[in-house]
Coordinates of C-alpha atoms and ligand atoms in Angstrom, one line a residue:
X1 CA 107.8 81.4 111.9
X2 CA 108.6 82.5 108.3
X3 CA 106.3 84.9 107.4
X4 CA 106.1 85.0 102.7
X5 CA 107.7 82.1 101.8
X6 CA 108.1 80.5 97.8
X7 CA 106.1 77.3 97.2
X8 CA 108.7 74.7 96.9
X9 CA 110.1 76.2 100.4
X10 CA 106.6 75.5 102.1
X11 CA 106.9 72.2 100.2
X12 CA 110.5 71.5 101.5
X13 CA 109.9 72.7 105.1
X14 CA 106.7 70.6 105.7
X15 CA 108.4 67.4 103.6
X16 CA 111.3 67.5 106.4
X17 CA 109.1 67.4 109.2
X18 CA 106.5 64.9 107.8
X19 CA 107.4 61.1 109.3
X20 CA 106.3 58.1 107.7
X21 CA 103.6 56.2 109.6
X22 CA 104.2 52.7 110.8
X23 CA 104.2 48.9 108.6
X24 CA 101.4 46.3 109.5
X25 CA 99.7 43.9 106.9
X26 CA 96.6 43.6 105.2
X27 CA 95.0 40.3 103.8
X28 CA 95.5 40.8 99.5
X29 CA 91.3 41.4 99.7
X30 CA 92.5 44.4 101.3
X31 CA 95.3 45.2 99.6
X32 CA 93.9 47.7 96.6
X33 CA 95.6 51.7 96.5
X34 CA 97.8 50.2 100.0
X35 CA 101.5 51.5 99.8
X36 CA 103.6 48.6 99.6
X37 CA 106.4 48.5 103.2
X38 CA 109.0 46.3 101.4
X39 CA 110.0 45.3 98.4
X40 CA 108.2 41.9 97.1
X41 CA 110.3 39.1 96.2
X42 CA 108.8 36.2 94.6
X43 CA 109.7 33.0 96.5
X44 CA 108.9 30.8 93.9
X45 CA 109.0 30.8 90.2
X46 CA 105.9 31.2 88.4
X47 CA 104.4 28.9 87.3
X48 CA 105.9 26.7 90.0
X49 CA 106.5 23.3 87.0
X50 CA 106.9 23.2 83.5
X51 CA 103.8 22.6 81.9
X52 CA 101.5 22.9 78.7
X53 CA 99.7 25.9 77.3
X54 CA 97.5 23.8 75.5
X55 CA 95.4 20.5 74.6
X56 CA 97.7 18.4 73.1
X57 CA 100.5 14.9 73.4
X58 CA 104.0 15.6 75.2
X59 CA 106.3 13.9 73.9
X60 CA 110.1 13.9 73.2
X61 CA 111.2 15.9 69.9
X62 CA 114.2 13.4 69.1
X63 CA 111.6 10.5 68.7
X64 CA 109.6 12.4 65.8
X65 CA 112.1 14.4 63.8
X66 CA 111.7 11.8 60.8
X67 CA 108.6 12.5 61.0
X68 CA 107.3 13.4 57.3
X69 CA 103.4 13.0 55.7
X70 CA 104.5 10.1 53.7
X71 CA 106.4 8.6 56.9
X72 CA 104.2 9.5 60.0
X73 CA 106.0 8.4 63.3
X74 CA 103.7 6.4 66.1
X75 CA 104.2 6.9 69.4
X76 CA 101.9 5.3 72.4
X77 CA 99.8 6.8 74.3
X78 CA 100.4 5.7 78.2
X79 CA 98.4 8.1 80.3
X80 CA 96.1 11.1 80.2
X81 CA 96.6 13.9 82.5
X82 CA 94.2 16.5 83.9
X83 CA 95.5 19.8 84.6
X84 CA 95.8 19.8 88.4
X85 CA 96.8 16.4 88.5
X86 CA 100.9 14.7 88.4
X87 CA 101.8 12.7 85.9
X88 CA 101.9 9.0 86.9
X89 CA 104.1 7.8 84.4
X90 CA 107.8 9.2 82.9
X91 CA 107.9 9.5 79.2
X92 CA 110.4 7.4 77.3
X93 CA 111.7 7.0 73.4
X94 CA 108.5 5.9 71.3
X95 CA 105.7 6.9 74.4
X96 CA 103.5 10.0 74.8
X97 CA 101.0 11.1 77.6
X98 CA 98.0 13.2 76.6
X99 CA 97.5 16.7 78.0
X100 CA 95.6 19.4 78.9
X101 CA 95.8 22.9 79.1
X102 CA 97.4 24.0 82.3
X103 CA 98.9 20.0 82.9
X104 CA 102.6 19.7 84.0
X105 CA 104.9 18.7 81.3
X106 CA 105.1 14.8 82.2
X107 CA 108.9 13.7 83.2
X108 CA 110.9 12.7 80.0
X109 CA 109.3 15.0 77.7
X110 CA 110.4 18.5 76.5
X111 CA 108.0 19.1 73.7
X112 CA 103.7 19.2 73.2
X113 CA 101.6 18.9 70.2
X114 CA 98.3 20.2 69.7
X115 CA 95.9 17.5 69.2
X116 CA 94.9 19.0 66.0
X117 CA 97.9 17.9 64.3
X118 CA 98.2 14.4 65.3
X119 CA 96.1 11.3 64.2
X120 CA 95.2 9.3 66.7
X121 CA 94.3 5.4 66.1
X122 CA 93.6 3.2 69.4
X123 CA 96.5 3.7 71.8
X124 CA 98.6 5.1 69.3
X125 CA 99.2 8.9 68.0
X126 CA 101.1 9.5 64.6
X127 CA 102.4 12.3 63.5
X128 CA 103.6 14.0 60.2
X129 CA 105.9 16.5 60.9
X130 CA 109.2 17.3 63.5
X131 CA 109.0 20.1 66.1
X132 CA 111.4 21.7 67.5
X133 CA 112.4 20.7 70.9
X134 CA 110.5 22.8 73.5
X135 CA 107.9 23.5 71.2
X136 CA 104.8 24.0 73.0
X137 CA 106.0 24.1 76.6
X138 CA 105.5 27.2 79.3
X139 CA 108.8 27.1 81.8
X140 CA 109.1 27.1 85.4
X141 CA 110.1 31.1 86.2
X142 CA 108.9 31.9 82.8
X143 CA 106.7 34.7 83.9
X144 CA 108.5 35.2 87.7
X145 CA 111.9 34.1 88.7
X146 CA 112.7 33.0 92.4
X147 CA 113.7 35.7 94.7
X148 CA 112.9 38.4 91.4
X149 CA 111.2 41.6 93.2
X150 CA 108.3 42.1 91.8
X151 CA 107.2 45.3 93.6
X152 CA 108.8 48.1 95.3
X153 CA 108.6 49.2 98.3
X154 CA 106.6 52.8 98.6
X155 CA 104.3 52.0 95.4
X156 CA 100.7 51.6 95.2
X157 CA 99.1 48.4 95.3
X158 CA 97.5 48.4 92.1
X159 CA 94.3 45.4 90.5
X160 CA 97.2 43.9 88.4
X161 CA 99.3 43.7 91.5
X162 CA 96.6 42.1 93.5
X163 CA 96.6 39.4 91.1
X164 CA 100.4 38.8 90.8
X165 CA 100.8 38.7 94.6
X166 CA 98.2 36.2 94.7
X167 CA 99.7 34.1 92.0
X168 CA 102.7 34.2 93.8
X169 CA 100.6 32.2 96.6
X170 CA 101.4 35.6 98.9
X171 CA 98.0 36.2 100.7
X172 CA 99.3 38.8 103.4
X173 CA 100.7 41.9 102.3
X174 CA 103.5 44.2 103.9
X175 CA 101.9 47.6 104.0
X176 CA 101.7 51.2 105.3
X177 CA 99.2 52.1 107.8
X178 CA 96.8 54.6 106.5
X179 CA 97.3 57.7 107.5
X180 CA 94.8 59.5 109.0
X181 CA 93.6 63.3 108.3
X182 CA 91.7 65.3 110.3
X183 CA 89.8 68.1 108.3
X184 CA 88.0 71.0 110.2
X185 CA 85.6 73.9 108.7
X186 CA 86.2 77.2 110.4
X187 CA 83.4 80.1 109.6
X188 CA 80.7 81.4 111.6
X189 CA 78.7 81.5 108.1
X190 CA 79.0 77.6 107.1
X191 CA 76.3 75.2 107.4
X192 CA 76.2 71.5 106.1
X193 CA 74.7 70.5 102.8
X194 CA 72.2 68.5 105.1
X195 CA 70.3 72.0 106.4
X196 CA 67.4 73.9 105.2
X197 CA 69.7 76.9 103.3
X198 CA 69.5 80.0 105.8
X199 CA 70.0 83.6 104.8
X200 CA 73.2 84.4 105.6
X201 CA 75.0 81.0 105.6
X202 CA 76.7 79.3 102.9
X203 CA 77.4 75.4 102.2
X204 CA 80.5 74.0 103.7
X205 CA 82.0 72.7 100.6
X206 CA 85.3 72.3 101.2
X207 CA 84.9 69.7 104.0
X208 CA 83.5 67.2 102.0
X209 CA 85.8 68.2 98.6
X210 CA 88.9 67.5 100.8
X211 CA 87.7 64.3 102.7
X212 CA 87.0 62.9 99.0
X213 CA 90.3 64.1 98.0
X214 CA 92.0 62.2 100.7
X215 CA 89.6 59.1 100.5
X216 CA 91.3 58.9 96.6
X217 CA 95.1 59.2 98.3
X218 CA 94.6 56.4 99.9
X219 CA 94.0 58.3 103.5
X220 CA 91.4 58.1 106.2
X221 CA 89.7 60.9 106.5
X222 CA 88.3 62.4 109.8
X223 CA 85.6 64.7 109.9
X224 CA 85.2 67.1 112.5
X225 CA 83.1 69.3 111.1
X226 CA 82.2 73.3 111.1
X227 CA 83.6 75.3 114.2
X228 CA 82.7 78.9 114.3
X229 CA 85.4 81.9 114.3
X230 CA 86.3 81.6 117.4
X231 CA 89.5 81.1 119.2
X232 CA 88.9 79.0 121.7
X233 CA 86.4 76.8 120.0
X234 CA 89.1 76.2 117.4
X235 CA 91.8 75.5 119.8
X236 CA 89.8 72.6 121.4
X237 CA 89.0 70.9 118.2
X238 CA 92.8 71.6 117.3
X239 CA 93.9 69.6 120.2
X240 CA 91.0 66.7 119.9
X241 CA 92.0 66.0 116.1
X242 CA 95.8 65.6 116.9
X243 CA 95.0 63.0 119.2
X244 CA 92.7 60.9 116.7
X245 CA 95.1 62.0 113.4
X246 CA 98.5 62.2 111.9
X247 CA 98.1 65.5 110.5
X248 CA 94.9 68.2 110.8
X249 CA 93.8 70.1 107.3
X250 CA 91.8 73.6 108.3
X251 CA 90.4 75.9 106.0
X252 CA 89.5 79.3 107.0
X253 CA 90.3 82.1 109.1
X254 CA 93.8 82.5 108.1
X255 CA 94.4 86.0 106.5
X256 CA 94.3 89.2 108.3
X257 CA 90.3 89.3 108.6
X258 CA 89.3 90.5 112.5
X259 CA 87.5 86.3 112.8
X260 CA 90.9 84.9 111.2
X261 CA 91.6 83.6 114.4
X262 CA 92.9 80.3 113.0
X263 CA 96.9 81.2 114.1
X264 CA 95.9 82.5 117.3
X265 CA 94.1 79.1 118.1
X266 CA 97.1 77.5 117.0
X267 CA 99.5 79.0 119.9
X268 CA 96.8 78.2 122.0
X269 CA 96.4 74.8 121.3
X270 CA 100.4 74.7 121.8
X271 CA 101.5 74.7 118.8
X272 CA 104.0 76.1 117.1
X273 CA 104.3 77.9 113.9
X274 CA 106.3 76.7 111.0
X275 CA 105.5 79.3 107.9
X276 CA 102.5 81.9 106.8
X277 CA 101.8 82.8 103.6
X278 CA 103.1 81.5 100.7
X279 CA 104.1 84.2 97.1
X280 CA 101.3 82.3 94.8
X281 CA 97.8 82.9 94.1
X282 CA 95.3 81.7 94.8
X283 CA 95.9 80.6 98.5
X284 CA 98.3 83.0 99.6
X285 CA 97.4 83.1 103.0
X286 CA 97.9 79.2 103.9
X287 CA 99.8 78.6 107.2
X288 CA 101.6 75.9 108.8
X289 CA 102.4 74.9 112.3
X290 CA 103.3 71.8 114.0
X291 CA 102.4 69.8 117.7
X292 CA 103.7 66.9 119.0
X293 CA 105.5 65.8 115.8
X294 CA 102.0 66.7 113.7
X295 CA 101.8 68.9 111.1
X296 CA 98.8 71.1 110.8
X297 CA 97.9 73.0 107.3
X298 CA 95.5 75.8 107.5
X299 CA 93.9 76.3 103.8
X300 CA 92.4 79.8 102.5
X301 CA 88.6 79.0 103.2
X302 CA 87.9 79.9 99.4
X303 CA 87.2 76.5 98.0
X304 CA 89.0 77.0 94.8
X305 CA 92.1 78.3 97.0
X306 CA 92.0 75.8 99.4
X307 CA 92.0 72.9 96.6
X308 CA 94.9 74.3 95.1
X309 CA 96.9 74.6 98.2
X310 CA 95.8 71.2 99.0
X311 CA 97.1 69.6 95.9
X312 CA 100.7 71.9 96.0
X313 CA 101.1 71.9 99.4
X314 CA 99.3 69.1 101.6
X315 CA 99.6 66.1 99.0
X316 CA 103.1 65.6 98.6
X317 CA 103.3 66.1 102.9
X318 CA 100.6 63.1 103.1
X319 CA 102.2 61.2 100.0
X320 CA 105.6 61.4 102.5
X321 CA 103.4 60.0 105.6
X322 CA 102.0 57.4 103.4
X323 CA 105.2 56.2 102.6
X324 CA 105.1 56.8 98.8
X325 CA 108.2 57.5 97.2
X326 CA 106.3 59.7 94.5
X327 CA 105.4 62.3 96.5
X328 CA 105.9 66.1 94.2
X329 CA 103.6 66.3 91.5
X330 CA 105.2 66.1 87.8
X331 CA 105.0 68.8 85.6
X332 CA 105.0 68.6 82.4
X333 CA 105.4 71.1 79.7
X334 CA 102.4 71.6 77.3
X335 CA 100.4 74.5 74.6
X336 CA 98.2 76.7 76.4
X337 CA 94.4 76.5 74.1
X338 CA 93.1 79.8 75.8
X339 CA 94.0 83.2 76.4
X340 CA 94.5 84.1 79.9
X341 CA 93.7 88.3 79.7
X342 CA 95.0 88.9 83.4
X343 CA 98.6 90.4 84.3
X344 CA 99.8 88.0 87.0
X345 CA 102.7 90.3 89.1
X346 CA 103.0 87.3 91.7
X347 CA 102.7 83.9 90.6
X348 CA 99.8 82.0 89.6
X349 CA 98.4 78.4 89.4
X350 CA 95.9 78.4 86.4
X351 CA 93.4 76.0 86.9
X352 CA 93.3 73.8 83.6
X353 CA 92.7 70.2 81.9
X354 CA 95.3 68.6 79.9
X355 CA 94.8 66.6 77.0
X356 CA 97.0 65.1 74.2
X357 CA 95.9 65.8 71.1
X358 CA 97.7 63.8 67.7
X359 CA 101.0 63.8 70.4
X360 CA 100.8 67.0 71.4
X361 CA 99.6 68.3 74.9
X362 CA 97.3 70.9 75.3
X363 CA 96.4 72.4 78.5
X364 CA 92.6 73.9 78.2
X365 CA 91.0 76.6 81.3
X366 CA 88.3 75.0 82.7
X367 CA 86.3 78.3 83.3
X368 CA 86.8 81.2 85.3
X369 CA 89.6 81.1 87.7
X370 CA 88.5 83.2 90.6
X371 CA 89.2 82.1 94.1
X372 CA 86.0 81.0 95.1
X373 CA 84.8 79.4 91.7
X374 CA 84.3 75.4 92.6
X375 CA 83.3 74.6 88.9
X376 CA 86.6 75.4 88.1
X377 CA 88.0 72.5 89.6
X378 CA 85.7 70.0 87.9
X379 CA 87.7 68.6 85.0
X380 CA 90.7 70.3 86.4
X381 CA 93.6 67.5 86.2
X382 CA 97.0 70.8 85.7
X383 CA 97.6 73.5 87.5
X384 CA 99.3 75.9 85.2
X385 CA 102.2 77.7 86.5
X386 CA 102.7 81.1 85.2
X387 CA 105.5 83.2 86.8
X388 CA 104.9 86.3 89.0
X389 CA 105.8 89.2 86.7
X390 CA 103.8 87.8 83.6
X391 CA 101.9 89.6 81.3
X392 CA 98.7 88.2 79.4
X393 CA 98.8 84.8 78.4
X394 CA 98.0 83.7 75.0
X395 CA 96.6 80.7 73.0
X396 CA 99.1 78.8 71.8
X397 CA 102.2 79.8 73.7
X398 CA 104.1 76.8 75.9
X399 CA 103.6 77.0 79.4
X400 CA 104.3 74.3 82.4
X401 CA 101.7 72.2 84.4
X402 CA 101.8 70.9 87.2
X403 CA 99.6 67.5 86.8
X404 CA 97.3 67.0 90.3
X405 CA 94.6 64.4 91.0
X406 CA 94.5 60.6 90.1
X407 CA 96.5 61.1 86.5
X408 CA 99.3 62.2 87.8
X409 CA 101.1 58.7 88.3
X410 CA 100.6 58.0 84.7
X411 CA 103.2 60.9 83.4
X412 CA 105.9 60.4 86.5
X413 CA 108.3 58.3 84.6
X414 CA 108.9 53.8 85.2
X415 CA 110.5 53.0 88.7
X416 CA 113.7 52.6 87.6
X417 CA 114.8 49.5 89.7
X418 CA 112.3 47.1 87.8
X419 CA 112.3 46.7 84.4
Ligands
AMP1 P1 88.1 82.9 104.9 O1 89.4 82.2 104.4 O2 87.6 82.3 106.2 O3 88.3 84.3 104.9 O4 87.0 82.5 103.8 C1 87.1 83.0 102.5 C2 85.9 82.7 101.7 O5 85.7 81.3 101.6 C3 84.6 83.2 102.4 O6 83.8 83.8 101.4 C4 84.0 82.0 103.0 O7 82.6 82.2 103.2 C5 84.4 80.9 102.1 N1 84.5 79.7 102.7 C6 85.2 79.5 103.9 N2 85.2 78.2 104.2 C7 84.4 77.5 103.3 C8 84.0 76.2 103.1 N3 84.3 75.2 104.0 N4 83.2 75.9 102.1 C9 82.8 76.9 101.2 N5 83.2 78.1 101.3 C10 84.0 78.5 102.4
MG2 MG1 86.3 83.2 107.5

């Protein structure tokens, strides 16, 4: 075990160990925030036929380019077409079929008018002007090209891409399994938000902060609730949530307390240790160990701490099991809008909102930034990283953020393979 390790070390050492989990399918109902487990390539273009984008006459552009107001050219009108219906009937020199919005461009014909700018008289159209061929007419492949990938591989499935897929006519989707998370409570002193309060006892908040946290990543979340400090109780709920889950989350009982007992229910559960303590506040004391090929992370019970951790440390380890290829949070540099009075000899994570204000980003402290102060994450979208050795911070001076939660996808720059 590595006993005071740097961040992106605990990062790196968990990210090597962490194994994707397996491909299935899922129906496209299903398909929402799923990681994609191939590329998507379209195997037809889209739209499928040439057709018409609006009410109008196809016709052939040659026939009517002496077409002026004082010499309107006739054509005749030999069929009307419904979108979702085939044209009966090719189009030849001097003949025009009507149609609709959606209808395929009959056979023969390579250009549409609107029906606003024709005069129609009996069977007979007559128009006034020349177009340019293919005036008027959406192509086969215009929006998709055969065998064009359309997604990649280790992305989310977003609404937009629900859509595509299913314009594509592909109704089953290659995707990641979800991964599933077991999350335990240790702490002789928590008690579920559902009892009477009782002197003594606090609200486990953590539990349910981290199963909503990995409900928005896409996981499944397993709850197996409080456990008290003690050793063996631990171990046993260790060993139950590695068989149900990929990966367990603790929080609690990991510093040097006499009920941190959270390591020492670790070896007995079999596993084995992998790092303890990590040089950053808050959260320092977070370990990691690993059974059977599953990697457990035990959080700082302090809710702020653990949150923090989670985010840094956990995330990008799940975001590798889901199969994302985004899996490190994107950092961005911005202006600090507060004044951070605190000397910070070991680094710090500053819990902030950032906001772009007339192009410039701002990163704002939302509150005080103790360990165990939950208000502090509300709103909180950066982590601000301030370097061990800092002195006070001040308004206005640059800083870098780390960008955590739900926003963070929109500052990590285009996938590069599709344009
Ligand atoms: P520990 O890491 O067990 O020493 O806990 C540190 C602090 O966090 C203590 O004040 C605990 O009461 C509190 N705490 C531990 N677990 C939770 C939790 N699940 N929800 C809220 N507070 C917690
Ligand atoms: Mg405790």
């Amino acid at each position: 075990m590595r006993i005071g390790v740097s961040l992106e070390e605990a990062q790196e050492m968990l990210l090597q160990k962490a194994n994707m989990v397996e491909e299935g399918s899922v129906s496209l109902m299903g398909a929402l925030g799923r990681v994609l487990s191939q590329n998507i390539r379209a195997r037809e273009n889209l739209p499928a036929f040439h057709k018409s984008p609006l009410d109008g006459y196809a016709l052939i552009a040659k026939d009517v380019e002496q077409a002026k107001p004082s010499h309107p050219v006739a054509l005749e009108v030999i069929e009307e077409v419904r979108a979702g219906f085939v044209p009966k009937q090719k189009i030849t020199p001097g003949t025009t079929i009507k149609v609709m919005t959606g209808s395929p461009l009959p056979e023969g014909a390579d250009t549409v008018i609107k029906y606003e700018d024709v005069k129609r008289t009996g069977n007979s159209i007559y128009l006034s002007f020349p177009l340019k061929p293919g005036s008027n007419v959406i192509y086969a492949g215009e929006d998709v090209k055969k065998d064009e990938i359309v997604a990649l591989k280790g992305t989310v499935i977003t609404p937009s891409l629900v859509g595509l897929l299913a314009g594509l006519g592909i109704a089953e989707v290659p995707v990641l399994r979800k991964v599933r998370i077991a999350i335990i409570s240790t702490g002789d002193e928590l008690i579920d938000p559902a009892k009477e309060p009782c002197p003594g006892k606090i609200y486990n908040s953590s539990l349910y902060n981290l199963a909503a946290l990995c409900g928005e990543l896409g996981a499944d979340p397993i709850v197996m609730g409080i456990v008290p400090d003690e050793k063996e109780l631990i171990s046993g709920h260790i060993v139950k949530s590695l068989e149900a889950a990929d990966i367990l989350i603790t929080t609690g009982g990991v510093s040097v307390g006499d009920f941190d007992v959270v390591q020492d229910a670790l070896r007995q559960a079999g596993a084995n240790m992998i790092f303890w303590k990590v040089s950053m506040k808050p959260g320092s004391p977070i370990l990691a160990a690993e059974k059977d090929k599953k990697i457990i992370i035990g959080l700082s019970g302090n809710p702020a701490a653990a949150l923090v951790t989670f985010d840094l440390i956990a995330v990008p380890v799940i975001k590798k099991m889901m199969g994302l290829n985004r899996r490190m949070p994107p950092r961005v540099t911005a202006v600090l809008a507060d004044n951070f009075l605190k000397s910070s000899p070991q680094r710090r994570f500053l819990r902030g909102k950032l906001q772009a204000i007339n192009g410039t980003h701002y990163v704002k402290l939302t509150g005080e930034q103790g360990n165990g102060i939950l208000k502090s994450m509300i709103n909180c979208n950066a982590l601000i990283d301030v370097p061990a050795g800092s002195g006070p911070l001040c308004a206005g001076q640059e800083i870098s953020a780390i960008i955590v939660g739900n926003i963070s996808d929109t500052f990590f720059e285009m996938e590069k393979e599709i344009s």
